[in-house]
XYZ file of C-alpha atoms in Angstrom:
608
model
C 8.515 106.844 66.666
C 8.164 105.955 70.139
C 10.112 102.633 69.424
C 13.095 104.630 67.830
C 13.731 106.817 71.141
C 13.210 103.773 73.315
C 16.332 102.910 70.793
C 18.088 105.798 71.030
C 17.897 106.306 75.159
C 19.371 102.477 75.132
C 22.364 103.491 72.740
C 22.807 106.688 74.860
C 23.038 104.843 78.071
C 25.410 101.593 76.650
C 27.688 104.369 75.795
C 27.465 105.904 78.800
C 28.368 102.821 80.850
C 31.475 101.964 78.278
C 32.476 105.758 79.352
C 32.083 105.336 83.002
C 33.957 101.953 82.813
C 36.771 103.425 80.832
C 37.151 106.386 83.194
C 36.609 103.922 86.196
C 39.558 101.894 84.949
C 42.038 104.521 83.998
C 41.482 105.581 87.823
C 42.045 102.360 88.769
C 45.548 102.099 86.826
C 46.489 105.584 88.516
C 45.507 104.720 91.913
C 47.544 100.872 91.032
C 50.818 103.505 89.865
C 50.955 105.739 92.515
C 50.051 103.161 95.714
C 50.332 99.856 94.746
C 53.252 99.450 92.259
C 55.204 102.508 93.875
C 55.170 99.813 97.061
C 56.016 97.017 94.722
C 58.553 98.319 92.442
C 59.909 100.000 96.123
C 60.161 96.403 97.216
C 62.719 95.504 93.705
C 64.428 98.660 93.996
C 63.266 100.779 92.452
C 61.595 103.717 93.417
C 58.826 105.379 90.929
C 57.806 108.660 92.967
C 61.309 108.823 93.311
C 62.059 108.797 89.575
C 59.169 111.077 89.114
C 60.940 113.681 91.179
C 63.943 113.309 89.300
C 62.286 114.042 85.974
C 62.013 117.263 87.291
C 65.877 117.680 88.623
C 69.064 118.712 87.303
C 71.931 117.335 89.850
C 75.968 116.558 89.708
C 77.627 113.865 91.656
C 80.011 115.382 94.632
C 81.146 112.520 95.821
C 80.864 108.723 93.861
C 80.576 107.881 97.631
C 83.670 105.275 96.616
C 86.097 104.318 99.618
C 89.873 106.542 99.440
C 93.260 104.963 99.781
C 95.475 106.109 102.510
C 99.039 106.343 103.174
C 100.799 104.685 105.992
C 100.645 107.494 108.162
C 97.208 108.370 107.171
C 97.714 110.929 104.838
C 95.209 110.616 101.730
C 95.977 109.731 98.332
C 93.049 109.782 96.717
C 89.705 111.625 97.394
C 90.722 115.337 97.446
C 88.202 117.873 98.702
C 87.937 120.967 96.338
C 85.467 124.089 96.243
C 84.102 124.340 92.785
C 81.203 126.154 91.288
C 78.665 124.017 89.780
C 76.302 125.664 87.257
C 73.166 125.048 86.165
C 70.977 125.621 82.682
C 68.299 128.028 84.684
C 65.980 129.955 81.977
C 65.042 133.757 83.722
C 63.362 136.519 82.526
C 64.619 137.572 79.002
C 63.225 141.992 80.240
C 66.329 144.226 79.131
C 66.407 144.818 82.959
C 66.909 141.264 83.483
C 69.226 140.628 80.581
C 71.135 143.881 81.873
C 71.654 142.233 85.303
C 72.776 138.895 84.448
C 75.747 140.436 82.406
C 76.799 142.140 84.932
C 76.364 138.966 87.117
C 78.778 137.154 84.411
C 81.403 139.738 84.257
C 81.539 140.072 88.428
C 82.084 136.493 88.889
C 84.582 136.178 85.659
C 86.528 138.903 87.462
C 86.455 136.832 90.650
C 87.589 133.626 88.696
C 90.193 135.862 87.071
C 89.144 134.476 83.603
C 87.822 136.618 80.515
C 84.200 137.037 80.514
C 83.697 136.004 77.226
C 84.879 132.731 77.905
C 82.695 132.367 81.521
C 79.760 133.727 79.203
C 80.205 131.390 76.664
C 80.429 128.342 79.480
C 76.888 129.423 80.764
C 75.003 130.694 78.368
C 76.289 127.147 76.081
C 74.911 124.600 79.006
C 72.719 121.894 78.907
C 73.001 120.564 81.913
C 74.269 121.105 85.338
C 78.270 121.182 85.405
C 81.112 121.968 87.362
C 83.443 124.762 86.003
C 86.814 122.629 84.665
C 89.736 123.930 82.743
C 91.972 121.739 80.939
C 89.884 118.266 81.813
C 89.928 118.875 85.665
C 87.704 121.120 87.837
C 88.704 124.307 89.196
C 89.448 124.424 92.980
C 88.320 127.925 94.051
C 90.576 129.961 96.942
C 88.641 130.521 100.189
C 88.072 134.377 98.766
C 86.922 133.472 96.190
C 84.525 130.814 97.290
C 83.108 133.969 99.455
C 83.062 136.382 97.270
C 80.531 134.155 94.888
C 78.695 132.742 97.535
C 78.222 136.554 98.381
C 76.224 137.364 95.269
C 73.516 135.330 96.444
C 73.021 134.075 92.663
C 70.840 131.088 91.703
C 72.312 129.391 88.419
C 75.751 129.396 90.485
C 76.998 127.799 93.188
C 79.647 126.990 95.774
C 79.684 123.413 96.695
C 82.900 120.698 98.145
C 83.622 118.276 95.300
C 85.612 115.390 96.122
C 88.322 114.623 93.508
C 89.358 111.214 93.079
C 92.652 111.720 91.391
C 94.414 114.818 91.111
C 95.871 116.069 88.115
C 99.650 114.619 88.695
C 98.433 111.670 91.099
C 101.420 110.455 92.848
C 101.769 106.006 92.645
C 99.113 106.805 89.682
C 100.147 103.293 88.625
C 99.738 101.341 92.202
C 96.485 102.829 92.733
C 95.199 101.993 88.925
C 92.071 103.461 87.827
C 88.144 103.211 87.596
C 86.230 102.795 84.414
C 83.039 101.497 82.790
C 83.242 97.628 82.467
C 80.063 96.384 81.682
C 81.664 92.554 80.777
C 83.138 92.515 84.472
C 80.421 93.698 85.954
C 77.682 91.228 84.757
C 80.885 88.293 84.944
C 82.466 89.175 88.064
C 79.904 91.126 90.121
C 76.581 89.470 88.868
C 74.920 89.516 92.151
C 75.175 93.182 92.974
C 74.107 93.270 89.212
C 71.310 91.252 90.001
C 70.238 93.594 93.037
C 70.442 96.508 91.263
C 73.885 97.599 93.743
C 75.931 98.197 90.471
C 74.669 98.870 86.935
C 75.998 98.198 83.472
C 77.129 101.956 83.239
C 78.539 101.593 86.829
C 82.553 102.362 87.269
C 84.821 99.925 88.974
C 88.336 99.592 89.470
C 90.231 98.545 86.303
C 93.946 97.822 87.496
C 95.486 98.420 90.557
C 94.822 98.555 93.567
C 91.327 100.019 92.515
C 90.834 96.435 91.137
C 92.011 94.224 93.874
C 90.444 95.707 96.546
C 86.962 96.262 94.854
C 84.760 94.706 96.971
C 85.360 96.981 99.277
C 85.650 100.505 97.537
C 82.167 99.894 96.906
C 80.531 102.756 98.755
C 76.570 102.936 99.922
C 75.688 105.868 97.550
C 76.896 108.841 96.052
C 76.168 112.486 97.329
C 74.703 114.718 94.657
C 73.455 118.096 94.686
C 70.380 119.177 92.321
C 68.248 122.286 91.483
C 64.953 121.624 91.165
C 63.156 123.018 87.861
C 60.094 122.848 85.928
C 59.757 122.040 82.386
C 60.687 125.662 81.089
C 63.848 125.003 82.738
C 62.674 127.942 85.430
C 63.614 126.696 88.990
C 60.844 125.331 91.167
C 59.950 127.665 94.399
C 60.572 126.407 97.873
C 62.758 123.302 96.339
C 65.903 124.833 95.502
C 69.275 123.203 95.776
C 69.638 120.019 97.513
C 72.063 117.935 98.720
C 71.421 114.451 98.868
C 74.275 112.135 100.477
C 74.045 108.483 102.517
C 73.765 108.579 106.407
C 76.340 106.673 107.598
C 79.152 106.244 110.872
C 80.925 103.440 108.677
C 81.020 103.923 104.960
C 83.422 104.402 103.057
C 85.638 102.496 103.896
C 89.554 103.818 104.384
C 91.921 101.488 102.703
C 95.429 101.938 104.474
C 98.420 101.177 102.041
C 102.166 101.024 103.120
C 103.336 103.557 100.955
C 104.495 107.038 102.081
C 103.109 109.680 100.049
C 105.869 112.288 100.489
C 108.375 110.038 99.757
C 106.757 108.730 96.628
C 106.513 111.930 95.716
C 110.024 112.827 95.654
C 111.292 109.671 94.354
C 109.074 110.267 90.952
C 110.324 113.507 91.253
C 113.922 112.223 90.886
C 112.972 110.475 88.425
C 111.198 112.744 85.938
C 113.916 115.027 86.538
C 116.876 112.257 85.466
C 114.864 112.156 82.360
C 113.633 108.698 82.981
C 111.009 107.849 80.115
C 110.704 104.165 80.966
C 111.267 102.679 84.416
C 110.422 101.922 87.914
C 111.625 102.216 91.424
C 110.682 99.742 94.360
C 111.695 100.229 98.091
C 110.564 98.186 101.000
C 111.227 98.220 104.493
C 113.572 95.303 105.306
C 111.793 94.692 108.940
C 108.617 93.416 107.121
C 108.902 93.810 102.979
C 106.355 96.676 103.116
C 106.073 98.586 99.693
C 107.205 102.202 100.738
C 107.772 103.528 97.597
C 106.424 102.119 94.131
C 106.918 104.239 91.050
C 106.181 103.847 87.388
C 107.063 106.123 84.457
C 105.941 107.030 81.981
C 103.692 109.039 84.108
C 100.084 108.497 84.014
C 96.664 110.290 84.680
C 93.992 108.555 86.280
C 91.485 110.741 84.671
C 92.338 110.123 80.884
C 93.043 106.980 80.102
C 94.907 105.940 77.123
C 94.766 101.946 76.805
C 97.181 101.558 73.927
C 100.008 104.215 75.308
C 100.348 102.126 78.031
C 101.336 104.570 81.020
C 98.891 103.089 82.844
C 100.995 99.433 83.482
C 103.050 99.558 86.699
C 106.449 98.759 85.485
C 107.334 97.957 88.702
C 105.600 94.168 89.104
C 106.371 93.107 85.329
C 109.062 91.165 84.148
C 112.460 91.975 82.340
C 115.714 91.343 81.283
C 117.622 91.604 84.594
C 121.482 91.421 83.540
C 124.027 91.125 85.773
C 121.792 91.127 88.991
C 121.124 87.770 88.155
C 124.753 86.903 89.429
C 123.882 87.539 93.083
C 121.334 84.043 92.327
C 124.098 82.266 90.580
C 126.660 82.978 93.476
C 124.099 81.612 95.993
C 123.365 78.550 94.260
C 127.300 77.828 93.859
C 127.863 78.661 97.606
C 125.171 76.729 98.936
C 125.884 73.991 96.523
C 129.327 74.140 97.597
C 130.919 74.164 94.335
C 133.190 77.337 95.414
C 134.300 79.308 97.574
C 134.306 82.908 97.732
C 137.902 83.525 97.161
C 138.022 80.666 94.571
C 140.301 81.981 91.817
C 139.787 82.216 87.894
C 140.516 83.409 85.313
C 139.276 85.901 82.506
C 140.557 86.800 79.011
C 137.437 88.405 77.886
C 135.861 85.921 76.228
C 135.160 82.439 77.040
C 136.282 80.899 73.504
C 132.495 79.556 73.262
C 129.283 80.597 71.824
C 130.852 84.121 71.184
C 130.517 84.823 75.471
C 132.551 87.426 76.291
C 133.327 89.923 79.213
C 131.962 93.630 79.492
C 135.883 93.987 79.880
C 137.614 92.727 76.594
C 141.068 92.440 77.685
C 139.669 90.807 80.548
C 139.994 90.057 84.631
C 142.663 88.261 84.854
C 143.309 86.315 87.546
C 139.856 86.928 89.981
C 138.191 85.256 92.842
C 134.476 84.917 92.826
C 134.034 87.425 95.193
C 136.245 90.057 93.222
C 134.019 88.715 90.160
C 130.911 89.883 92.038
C 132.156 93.516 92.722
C 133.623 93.763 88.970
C 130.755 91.956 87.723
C 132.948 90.083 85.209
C 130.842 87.687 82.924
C 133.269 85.063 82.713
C 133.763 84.300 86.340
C 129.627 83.350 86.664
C 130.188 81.494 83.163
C 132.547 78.993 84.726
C 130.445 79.312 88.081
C 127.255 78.315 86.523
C 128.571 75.429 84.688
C 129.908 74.229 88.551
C 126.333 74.594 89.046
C 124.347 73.372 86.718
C 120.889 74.369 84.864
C 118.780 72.614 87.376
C 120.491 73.560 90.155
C 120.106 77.342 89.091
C 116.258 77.493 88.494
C 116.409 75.819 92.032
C 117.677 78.410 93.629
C 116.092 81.168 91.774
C 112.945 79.889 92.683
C 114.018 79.279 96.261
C 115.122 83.023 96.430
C 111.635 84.452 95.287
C 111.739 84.501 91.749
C 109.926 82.691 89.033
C 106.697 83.387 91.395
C 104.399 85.792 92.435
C 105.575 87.178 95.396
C 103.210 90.003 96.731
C 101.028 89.648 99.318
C 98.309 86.613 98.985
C 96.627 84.470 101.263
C 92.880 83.812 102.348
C 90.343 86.555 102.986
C 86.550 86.515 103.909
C 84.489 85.746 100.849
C 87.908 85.392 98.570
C 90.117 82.133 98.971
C 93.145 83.318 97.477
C 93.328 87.265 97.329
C 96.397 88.825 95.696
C 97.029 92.527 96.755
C 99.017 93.373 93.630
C 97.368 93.897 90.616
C 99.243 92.411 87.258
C 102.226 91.150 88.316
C 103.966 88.432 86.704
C 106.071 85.529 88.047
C 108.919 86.227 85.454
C 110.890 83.213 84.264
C 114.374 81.431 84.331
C 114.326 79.198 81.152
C 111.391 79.482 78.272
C 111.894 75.405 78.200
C 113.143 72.192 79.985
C 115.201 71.746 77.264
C 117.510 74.678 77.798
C 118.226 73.663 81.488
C 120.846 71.310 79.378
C 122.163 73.200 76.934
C 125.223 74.744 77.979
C 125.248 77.760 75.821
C 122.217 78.517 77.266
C 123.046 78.095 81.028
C 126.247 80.462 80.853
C 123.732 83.149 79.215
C 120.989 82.597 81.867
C 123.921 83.137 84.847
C 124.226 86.440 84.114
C 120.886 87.294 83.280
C 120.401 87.057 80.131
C 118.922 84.336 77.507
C 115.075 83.551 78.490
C 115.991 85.354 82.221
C 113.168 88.048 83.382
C 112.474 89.282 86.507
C 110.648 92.407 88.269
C 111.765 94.997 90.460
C 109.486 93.984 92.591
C 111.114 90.696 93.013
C 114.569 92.327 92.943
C 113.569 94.591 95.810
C 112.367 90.976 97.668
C 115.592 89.253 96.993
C 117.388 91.948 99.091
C 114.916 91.909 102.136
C 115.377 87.397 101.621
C 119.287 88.302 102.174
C 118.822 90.344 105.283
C 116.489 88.449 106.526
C 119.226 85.342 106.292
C 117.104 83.510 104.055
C 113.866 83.632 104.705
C 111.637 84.757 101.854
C 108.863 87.887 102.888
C 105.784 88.487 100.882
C 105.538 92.662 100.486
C 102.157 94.343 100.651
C 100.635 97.455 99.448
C 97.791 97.362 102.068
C 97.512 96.653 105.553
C 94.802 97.370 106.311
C 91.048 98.387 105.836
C 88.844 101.025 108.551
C 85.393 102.404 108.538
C 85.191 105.542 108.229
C 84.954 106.094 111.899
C 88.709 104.490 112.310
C 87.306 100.831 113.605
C 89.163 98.181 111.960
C 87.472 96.554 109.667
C 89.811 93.970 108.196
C 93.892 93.840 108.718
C 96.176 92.442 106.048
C 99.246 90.915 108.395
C 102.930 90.847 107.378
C 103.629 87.073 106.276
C 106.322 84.704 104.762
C 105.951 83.589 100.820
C 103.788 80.614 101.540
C 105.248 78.562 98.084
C 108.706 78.955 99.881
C 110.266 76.545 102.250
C 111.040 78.082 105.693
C 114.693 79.160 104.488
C 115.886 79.770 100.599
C 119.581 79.507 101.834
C 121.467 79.670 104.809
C 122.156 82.441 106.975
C 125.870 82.024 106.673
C 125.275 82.466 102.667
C 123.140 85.361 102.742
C 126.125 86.984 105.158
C 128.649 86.016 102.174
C 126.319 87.635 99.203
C 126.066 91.311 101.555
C 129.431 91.487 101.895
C 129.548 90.781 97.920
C 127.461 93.547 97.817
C 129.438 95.837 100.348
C 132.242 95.080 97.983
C 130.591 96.110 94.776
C 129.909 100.165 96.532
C 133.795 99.931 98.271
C 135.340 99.552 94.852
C 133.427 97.930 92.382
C 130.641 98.839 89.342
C 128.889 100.695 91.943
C 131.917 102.616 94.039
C 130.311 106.327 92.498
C 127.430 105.140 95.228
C 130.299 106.130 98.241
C 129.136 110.008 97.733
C 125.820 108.994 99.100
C 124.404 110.075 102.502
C 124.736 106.323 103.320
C 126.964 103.653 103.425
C 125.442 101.257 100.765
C 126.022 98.341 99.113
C 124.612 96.189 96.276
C 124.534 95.015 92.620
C 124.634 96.681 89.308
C 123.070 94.984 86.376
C 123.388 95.573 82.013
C 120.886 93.811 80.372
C 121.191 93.479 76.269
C 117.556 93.707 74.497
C 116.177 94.367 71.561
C 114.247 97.748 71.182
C 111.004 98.303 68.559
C 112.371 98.138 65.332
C 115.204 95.419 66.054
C 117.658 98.222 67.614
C 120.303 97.336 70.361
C 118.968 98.294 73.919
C 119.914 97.955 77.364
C 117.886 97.913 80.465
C 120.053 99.535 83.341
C 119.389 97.949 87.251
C 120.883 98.459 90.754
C 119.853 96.693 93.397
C 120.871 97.160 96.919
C 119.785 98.282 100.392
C 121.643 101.181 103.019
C 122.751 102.056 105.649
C 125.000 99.061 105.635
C 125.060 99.550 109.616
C 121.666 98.979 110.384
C 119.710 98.089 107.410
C 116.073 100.000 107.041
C 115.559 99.929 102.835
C 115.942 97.492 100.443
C 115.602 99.169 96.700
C 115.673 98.200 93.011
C 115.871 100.481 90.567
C 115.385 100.271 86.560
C 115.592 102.045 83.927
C 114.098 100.575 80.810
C 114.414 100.251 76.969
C 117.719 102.705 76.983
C 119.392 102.739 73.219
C 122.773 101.187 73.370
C 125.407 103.576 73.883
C 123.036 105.857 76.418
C 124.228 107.187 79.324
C 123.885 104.395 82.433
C 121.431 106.678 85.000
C 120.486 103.816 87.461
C 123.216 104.479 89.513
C 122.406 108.200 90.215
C 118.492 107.200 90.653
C 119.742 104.606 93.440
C 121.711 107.315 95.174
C 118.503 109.936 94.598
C 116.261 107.986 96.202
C 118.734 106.755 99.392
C 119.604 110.055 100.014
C 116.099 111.185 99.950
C 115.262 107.941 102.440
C 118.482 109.250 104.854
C 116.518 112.854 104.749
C 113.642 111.170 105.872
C 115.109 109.296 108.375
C 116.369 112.452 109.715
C 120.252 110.902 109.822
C 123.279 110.213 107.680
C 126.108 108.332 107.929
């Protein structure tokens, strides 16, 4: 007997000792948790009392703490401030007294939003989790009354808080700027260090095209600024924590990215355009002092915000490649008068056609007898037929290439950390011939004079060729940005104006590029283009057909005008297009050229 409670006491101690050990270690993990991991996982990153708090909180993002674009004059173009509500998913006292009073708080402030209050109801009584109040995709940016007037209710589940938009909901150069998206391949590919650190996440957003792509190393701001309401796990809210606002602490960040446009202008020349009924097209002016992208506008239209891949809308039309037509000639003339090969009042003679490979004039019955020069303002077809073969297929490519096309030309050099940045996002080089081949095949060299056969080139490049003219030769490369600030206005990094580095110091000579103006002063005194002398300005430049093929195998055209104004003292160099018209259609690039001079000369403040 005595032997089996000797037993028993040992049994009853053992298993105390396994319990003290147990409880000894699980005190041991939570002391490990809450001191010596916290300071560890702290050290990677990542911050466990932190993420315990946050368990507990509902928040939405204010601000993605991302860096805004500005215009040239420092206007902003992205990164609107707006007062919203933001709601939140708080669960109160369900009393008839209570139940009374929060209908009554729904109706007042559905009355203040001017909305039925079956609809507010429905938004609130339906949430899950903390959101802004948005119609229609976007949210609601409330009057200065009626910001007041809620904040006056004193009311917990709603509040008054600045949001900063990135896009509004008809962003103006929607296409330059691009957008931001999820791209978890890019991320881990091209960011894989700030992967690595934790700075960006698979989830994160990043620019996608545009300039929001280009330039995003440096949009990358140092953390967003949320707001959250503390609650418990009933959903109740937590007393004494409340709403917060969280946000970085910092003189510098974001950063301001300064482009050249200017956002009032932009705005008016895609307002000219939408109301010409352009549905495909693109308009590019630049200042002829330094090749500065003013203007740069895309349609269709496109929102930032919703994002439809396979539509499209989101491409700028304005750096990609097309048929160009007849504005091709002004590269054919300047090949045969630097060449030599002719002279501008050369004579020649059209009948329409050429008698080969079916070529024939826009004019059946023809020219007649026509100098070169008179063949530039009347674009005919036959004159740069017999030009070109003066010239020669080689010769031609030369000189296109010489002039800024076949290339890249927007702005690129060396920056800190990247050896060869390009400002503009997607644009192609376009092309002269699709082979070697064809640079001896005759049939092919008469189509590629005026522009057509394997020719494609962007407005973009268009636009350059008129600033290379003015500028007697010499070949600019545009920008989009010229610089980047902190937020406190220092400069941070400065983007200068610059020649096309793959071009020699002069494309032709100055005496040439005098010649081709003056073929372009012709073409607005009395030639394709002479509906352009009811413009504010005295302009000049080159009109351009091009013959495509639309979806489906239909007959298209793409409609150009090229050009620059005042003719006096040159200050804008623009190209125009409008895109994938059905043959037959009504020509409208004319009228968009004069739209968007005359809306220049109202800038400028003068007219001729």
């Amino acid at each position: 007997m005595n032997n089996e409670w000797k037993l028993k006491k040992h049994r009853i101690f053992i298993a105390l000792l396994l319990i003290v050990a147990v409880l000894f270690a699980w005190n041991a993990r939570l002391f490990w948790i809450q001191v010596a991991a916290a300071r560890s996982f702290t050290e990677r990153g990542i911050d466990l009392v932190g993420n315990s708090v946050i368990q507990r909180e509902q928040g939405i993002v204010l601000d993605s703490g991302r860096g805004d674009f500005y215009d040239r004059h420092g206007v902003s173009l992205t990164g609107n401030e707006l007062k919203v509500l933001t709601v939140y998913p708080i669960r109160e006292d369900d009393t008839p007294s209570a139940v009374e009073r929060r209908r009554a708080e729904l109706a007042n402030v559905a009355r203040i939003l001017k909305i039925p209050t079956e609809a507010w109801s429905a938004f609130v009584q339906g949430l899950r989790t903390p959101q802004m109040w948005s119609q229609n995709g976007h949210p609601v940016d409330l009057t200065e009354e009626q910001a007041k007037k809620v904040e006056a209710m004193g009311l917990t589940q709603v509040r008054v808080m600045t949001y900063k938009q990135r896009y509004e909901p008809s962003q103006t150069a929607s296409q330059v700027l691009g957008y931001i998206s999820q791209n978890p391949d890019r991320v881990t590919r091209q960011y894989t260090d700030q992967f690595h650190k934790g700075e960006l996440q698979l989830t994160s957003k990043i620019g996608n095209a545009g300039l929001e792509k280009t330039f995003e190393p440096w949009l990358q701001g140092i953390g967003p600024t949320s707001v959250s309401l503390f609650m418990d796990a009933g959903k109740h809210a937590v007393g004494g924590l409340d709403v917060r606002t969280i946000r970085p602490d910092s003189p510098y960040y974001p950063l301001k990215v300064v482009t050249t446009l200017d956002k009032p202008l932009q705005e008016t020349i895609e307002a000219r355009m939408d109301q010409l009924g352009i549905a495909e097209g693109s308009v590019v002016v630049l200042d002829v002092n330094n090749a500065d992208a003013i203007a740069m506008a895309s349609r269709p239209a496109f929102d930032p915000e919703h994002i439809d891949l396979a539509q499209g809308s989101w491409s700028n039309r304005a750096v990609k490649a097309v048929a160009p037509g007849s504005i091709f000639k002004t590269v054919t003339a300047a090949a045969a008068l630097e060449e030599k090969v002719v002279k501008p009042d050369d004579v020649f003679d059209c009948e329409g056609e050429l008698g080969q490979y079916g070529f024939t004039c826009w004019k059946k019955e023809g020219h007649g007898h026509i100098t070169l020069e008179e063949g530039f303002a009347q674009s005919c077809n036959i004159v740069f037929a017999k030009v070109a073969e003066l010239v020669g297929g080689e010769k031609l490519e030369k000189y296109a290439r010489k002039l800024g096309l076949d290339t890249q030309v927007g702005w690129t050099d060396e920056v800190p950390g990247q050896a060869a940045f390009h400002q503009v996002d997607g644009e192609e080089k376009g092309q002269i011939y699709h082979s070697e081949a064809l640079k001896k095949d005759e049939g092919a060299l008469i189509q590629t004079a005026i522009g057509q056969r394997d020719v494609l080139v962007s407005p973009l490049q268009a636009a350059n060729l008129i600033v290379t003219l003015l500028h007697q030769g010499k070949v600019l490369s545009p920008r989009l940005v010229q610089e980047i600030r902190f937020q406190n206005d220092r400069l941070y990094q400065s983007f200068p104006s610059k020649r096309l580095d793959t071009i020699e110091e002069r494309a032709i000579q100055p005496a040439t590029a005098k010649e081709l103006l003056t073929f372009m002063g012709d073409v607005v005194d009395h030639g394709t283009g002479k509906a352009l002398k009811a413009a504010k300005w005295s302009l000049a430049g080159k009109s351009g057909t091009a013959q495509i093929s639309l979806k489906g195998g239909k007959p298209g055209e793409n409609h150009w005008f090229i050009g620059y104004g005042p003719t006096e003292k040159p200050r804008y160099a623009v190209a125009v297009l409008v895109q994938n018209v059905p043959e037959g259609q009504r020509n409208k690039s004319i009228a968009l050229f004069q739209g968007v001079m005359d809306a220049l000369a109202a800038a400028e403040g003068r007219v001729k």
